[in-house]
Amino acid sequence: MKFAGADEWVPARGGLPKLRAALPDCRGCDLWENAIQVVPGEGPRQASMMLVGEQPGDVEDKEGRVFVGPAGRLLDKALGAAGIDRDSVYLTNTVKHFRFEERGKRRIHKTPAVSQIVACTPWLSRELEIVKPDLVVVLGSVAARALLGTGFKVTERRGQPVELPDGTAAMATVHPSAVVRSEEYRRDFGLLVDDLRSARSLAAAGHSGKSKVKPA
């Protein structure tokens, strides 16, 4: 299915508060119909690092905050281990509503369709324009599809410096939810921490050696 996309709802001017205020009105795709609420990004306007995930999960949809479920708690732990203060980075998702399927009383995560990713991308594009991060950390394949194209393979290029089409420095790694589900948790958690340490160094280099990513 093809959707109209979010362009008509995304404010062309103004900062993050105006952007967050406009989000609940978006009807660019169909995900708003079943989700409890939209989940905006959060973090400082001048963050040097932006972390972009896939979509809100069940907990995020209920609480209206980004990265507060199991994957978010693991990300917090990994950020701390990498020496990064969560409050100093900007966290957001490619898709702003929770896509799921119901199994009994449970709501099970369902990967957003390509048409839903495309429809929601104007929100992410505007966040990038406002925050202007020195580095974008791309978490998982959905964010990679939106920001780096369909040919980009996270498993092959994780931890490597790359650029977004507009020239913004970026680096991809796995989504924290993959580590939550991993059968080799200790190894995969360590690899995620290593990638975040590399990201911290890249963000610092992008800010002339004066990183806004504060130590944890």
Tab-separated table of C-alpha atoms in Angstrom:
chain	number	residue	atom	x	y	z
A	1	MET	CA	0.000	0.000	0.000
A	2	LYS	CA	1.222	3.500	-0.829
A	3	PHE	CA	0.698	6.255	1.742
A	4	ALA	CA	0.537	10.023	1.361
A	5	GLY	CA	3.549	10.541	3.601
A	6	ALA	CA	4.163	12.954	6.449
A	7	ASP	CA	5.315	15.999	4.478
A	8	GLU	CA	2.153	18.063	4.963
A	9	TRP	CA	2.287	17.603	8.755
A	10	VAL	CA	6.001	18.303	9.272
A	11	PRO	CA	6.602	21.973	10.135
A	12	ALA	CA	9.178	23.506	7.822
A	13	ARG	CA	10.254	26.014	10.479
A	14	GLY	CA	10.689	26.061	14.214
A	15	GLY	CA	12.569	23.878	16.650
A	16	LEU	CA	12.060	20.588	18.425
A	17	PRO	CA	9.103	21.723	20.602
A	18	LYS	CA	7.144	22.727	17.477
A	19	LEU	CA	8.066	19.448	15.811
A	20	ARG	CA	6.932	17.385	18.813
A	21	ALA	CA	3.682	19.348	19.030
A	22	ALA	CA	2.880	18.568	15.393
A	23	LEU	CA	3.563	14.825	15.578
A	24	PRO	CA	0.224	13.662	17.077
A	25	ASP	CA	-1.698	15.103	14.123
A	26	CYS	CA	0.225	13.100	11.503
A	27	ARG	CA	-1.853	10.865	9.231
A	28	GLY	CA	0.901	10.138	6.720
A	29	CYS	CA	0.423	6.374	7.050
A	30	ASP	CA	-1.948	4.020	8.854
A	31	LEU	CA	0.090	3.234	11.980
A	32	TRP	CA	-1.565	5.969	14.066
A	33	GLU	CA	-4.875	4.079	13.908
A	34	ASN	CA	-3.862	1.241	16.255
A	35	ALA	CA	-1.001	2.702	18.277
A	36	ILE	CA	-1.761	4.281	21.646
A	37	GLN	CA	0.273	7.380	20.891
A	38	VAL	CA	3.079	8.805	18.813
A	39	VAL	CA	6.563	8.616	20.334
A	40	PRO	CA	8.774	11.643	19.623
A	41	GLY	CA	12.536	11.824	19.807
A	42	GLU	CA	14.156	13.329	22.867
A	43	GLY	CA	17.445	14.919	23.790
A	44	PRO	CA	19.234	18.267	23.607
A	45	ARG	CA	18.854	20.481	20.558
A	46	GLN	CA	22.643	20.777	20.228
A	47	ALA	CA	23.514	17.109	20.759
A	48	SER	CA	26.627	16.126	18.845
A	49	MET	CA	25.381	12.548	18.497
A	50	MET	CA	21.990	11.331	17.286
A	51	LEU	CA	20.985	7.678	17.716
A	52	VAL	CA	18.283	6.462	15.331
A	53	GLY	CA	16.399	3.224	15.971
A	54	GLU	CA	13.545	1.438	14.227
A	55	GLN	CA	10.203	2.162	15.889
A	56	PRO	CA	8.686	2.384	19.372
A	57	GLY	CA	8.013	-0.890	21.167
A	58	ASP	CA	5.136	-1.872	23.425
A	59	VAL	CA	6.497	-0.032	26.486
A	60	GLU	CA	7.380	3.082	24.476
A	61	ASP	CA	3.901	3.164	22.953
A	62	LYS	CA	2.324	3.016	26.414
A	63	GLU	CA	4.648	5.595	28.013
A	64	GLY	CA	5.142	7.917	25.035
A	65	ARG	CA	8.924	7.985	25.426
A	66	VAL	CA	11.688	6.681	23.212
A	67	PHE	CA	13.946	3.763	24.273
A	68	VAL	CA	12.411	2.985	27.674
A	69	GLY	CA	11.590	-0.713	27.114
A	70	PRO	CA	13.951	-3.716	27.301
A	71	ALA	CA	16.024	-2.554	24.324
A	72	GLY	CA	16.187	0.945	25.809
A	73	ARG	CA	17.414	-0.339	29.152
A	74	LEU	CA	20.112	-2.337	27.389
A	75	LEU	CA	21.060	0.723	25.342
A	76	ASP	CA	21.378	2.758	28.546
A	77	LYS	CA	23.715	0.112	29.940
A	78	ALA	CA	25.780	0.054	26.752
A	79	LEU	CA	25.996	3.854	26.601
A	80	GLY	CA	27.210	3.919	30.192
A	81	ALA	CA	29.825	1.259	29.465
A	82	ALA	CA	30.987	3.315	26.464
A	83	GLY	CA	31.322	6.446	28.604
A	84	ILE	CA	28.370	8.283	27.083
A	85	ASP	CA	25.698	10.120	29.085
A	86	ARG	CA	22.250	9.335	27.634
A	87	ASP	CA	21.086	12.855	28.475
A	88	SER	CA	23.724	14.329	26.149
A	89	VAL	CA	22.608	12.489	22.997
A	90	TYR	CA	19.464	12.787	20.892
A	91	LEU	CA	17.441	9.568	20.639
A	92	THR	CA	14.756	8.942	18.037
A	93	ASN	CA	13.210	6.326	15.768
A	94	THR	CA	12.768	6.065	12.019
A	95	VAL	CA	9.048	5.337	12.457
A	96	LYS	CA	7.200	7.165	15.215
A	97	HIS	CA	4.296	4.769	15.874
A	98	PHE	CA	4.353	1.172	17.132
A	99	ARG	CA	3.541	-1.466	14.506
A	100	PHE	CA	2.413	-4.745	16.040
A	101	GLU	CA	0.244	-7.802	15.749
A	102	GLU	CA	-1.928	-9.075	18.585
A	103	ARG	CA	-1.408	-12.533	20.037
A	104	GLY	CA	-3.910	-13.019	22.792
A	105	LYS	CA	-3.345	-10.167	25.215
A	106	ARG	CA	0.163	-9.464	23.932
A	107	ARG	CA	1.199	-6.980	21.273
A	108	ILE	CA	4.107	-8.406	19.281
A	109	HIS	CA	6.513	-6.164	17.377
A	110	LYS	CA	6.104	-6.223	13.606
A	111	THR	CA	8.717	-4.648	11.333
A	112	PRO	CA	7.409	-1.521	9.574
A	113	ALA	CA	6.629	-1.908	5.889
A	114	VAL	CA	8.805	-0.062	3.378
A	115	SER	CA	5.862	2.224	2.558
A	116	GLN	CA	5.506	3.137	6.252
A	117	ILE	CA	9.228	3.827	6.566
A	118	VAL	CA	9.128	6.098	3.519
A	119	ALA	CA	5.986	7.860	4.745
A	120	CYS	CA	7.534	8.670	8.139
A	121	THR	CA	11.014	9.677	6.935
A	122	PRO	CA	10.177	13.436	6.657
A	123	TRP	CA	9.972	13.583	10.468
A	124	LEU	CA	13.460	12.127	10.801
A	125	SER	CA	14.790	14.405	8.088
A	126	ARG	CA	13.485	17.434	9.958
A	127	GLU	CA	15.026	16.216	13.226
A	128	LEU	CA	18.383	15.976	11.462
A	129	GLU	CA	17.972	19.508	10.093
A	130	ILE	CA	17.217	20.918	13.546
A	131	VAL	CA	19.767	19.035	15.667
A	132	LYS	CA	22.579	19.002	13.074
A	133	PRO	CA	24.519	16.247	14.875
A	134	ASP	CA	28.208	15.700	14.259
A	135	LEU	CA	27.486	11.972	14.041
A	136	VAL	CA	24.426	9.797	13.446
A	137	VAL	CA	24.492	6.307	14.955
A	138	VAL	CA	22.242	4.086	12.839
A	139	LEU	CA	20.742	1.304	14.971
A	140	GLY	CA	19.656	-1.675	12.893
A	141	SER	CA	18.406	-2.415	9.399
A	142	VAL	CA	15.245	-0.267	9.350
A	143	ALA	CA	17.164	2.885	10.233
A	144	ALA	CA	19.877	1.876	7.751
A	145	ARG	CA	17.271	1.506	4.985
A	146	ALA	CA	15.910	4.979	5.695
A	147	LEU	CA	19.249	6.753	6.074
A	148	LEU	CA	21.799	4.773	4.052
A	149	GLY	CA	19.748	3.025	1.366
A	150	THR	CA	18.507	-0.483	0.699
A	151	GLY	CA	21.937	-1.796	-0.310
A	152	PHE	CA	23.580	-1.037	3.024
A	153	LYS	CA	24.251	-4.144	5.158
A	154	VAL	CA	24.679	-3.426	8.867
A	155	THR	CA	26.218	-6.833	9.520
A	156	GLU	CA	28.944	-6.168	6.939
A	157	ARG	CA	29.727	-2.533	7.750
A	158	ARG	CA	28.947	-2.063	11.431
A	159	GLY	CA	31.358	0.190	13.279
A	160	GLN	CA	32.751	1.734	10.080
A	161	PRO	CA	32.618	5.485	9.396
A	162	VAL	CA	30.179	6.285	6.583
A	163	GLU	CA	28.250	9.343	5.412
A	164	LEU	CA	24.584	10.106	4.937
A	165	PRO	CA	23.591	11.446	1.500
A	166	ASP	CA	23.853	15.020	2.839
A	167	GLY	CA	27.431	14.421	4.024
A	168	THR	CA	26.657	14.021	7.745
A	169	ALA	CA	29.049	11.566	9.393
A	170	ALA	CA	27.423	8.300	10.419
A	171	MET	CA	28.148	4.859	11.767
A	172	ALA	CA	25.886	1.808	11.841
A	173	THR	CA	25.543	-0.899	14.456
A	174	VAL	CA	22.957	-3.462	15.482
A	175	HIS	CA	19.726	-2.463	17.177
A	176	PRO	CA	19.856	-3.074	20.952
A	177	SER	CA	16.866	-5.415	20.643
A	178	ALA	CA	19.090	-7.833	18.700
A	179	VAL	CA	21.404	-8.011	21.709
A	180	VAL	CA	18.451	-8.520	24.064
A	181	ARG	CA	17.471	-11.579	22.021
A	182	SER	CA	21.014	-12.845	21.456
A	183	GLU	CA	22.048	-16.326	22.527
A	184	GLU	CA	25.580	-14.959	22.925
A	185	TYR	CA	24.658	-11.946	25.003
A	186	ARG	CA	28.039	-11.183	26.548
A	187	ARG	CA	29.837	-11.206	23.208
A	188	ASP	CA	27.200	-9.160	21.396
A	189	PHE	CA	26.829	-6.660	24.219
A	190	GLY	CA	30.588	-6.132	24.166
A	191	LEU	CA	30.528	-5.557	20.410
A	192	LEU	CA	27.760	-2.971	20.790
A	193	VAL	CA	29.775	-1.177	23.491
A	194	ASP	CA	32.834	-1.198	21.212
A	195	ASP	CA	30.785	0.373	18.418
A	196	LEU	CA	29.466	3.068	20.750
A	197	ARG	CA	32.992	3.847	21.933
A	198	SER	CA	34.010	4.278	18.301
A	199	ALA	CA	30.984	6.513	17.778
A	200	ARG	CA	31.982	8.676	20.702
A	201	SER	CA	35.433	9.149	19.199
A	202	LEU	CA	33.987	9.980	15.789
A	203	ALA	CA	31.578	12.524	17.279
A	204	ALA	CA	34.421	14.136	19.196
A	205	ALA	CA	36.529	14.361	16.043
A	206	GLY	CA	33.593	15.882	14.186
A	207	HIS	CA	33.333	18.597	16.815
A	208	SER	CA	36.965	19.672	16.503
A	209	GLY	CA	38.023	17.537	19.423
A	210	LYS	CA	35.495	19.168	21.783
A	211	SER	CA	32.706	16.625	22.029
A	212	LYS	CA	29.294	17.514	23.378
A	213	VAL	CA	28.885	13.845	24.290
A	214	LYS	CA	29.519	14.105	28.015
A	215	PRO	CA	31.086	11.235	29.944
A	216	ALA	CA	28.669	9.033	31.837
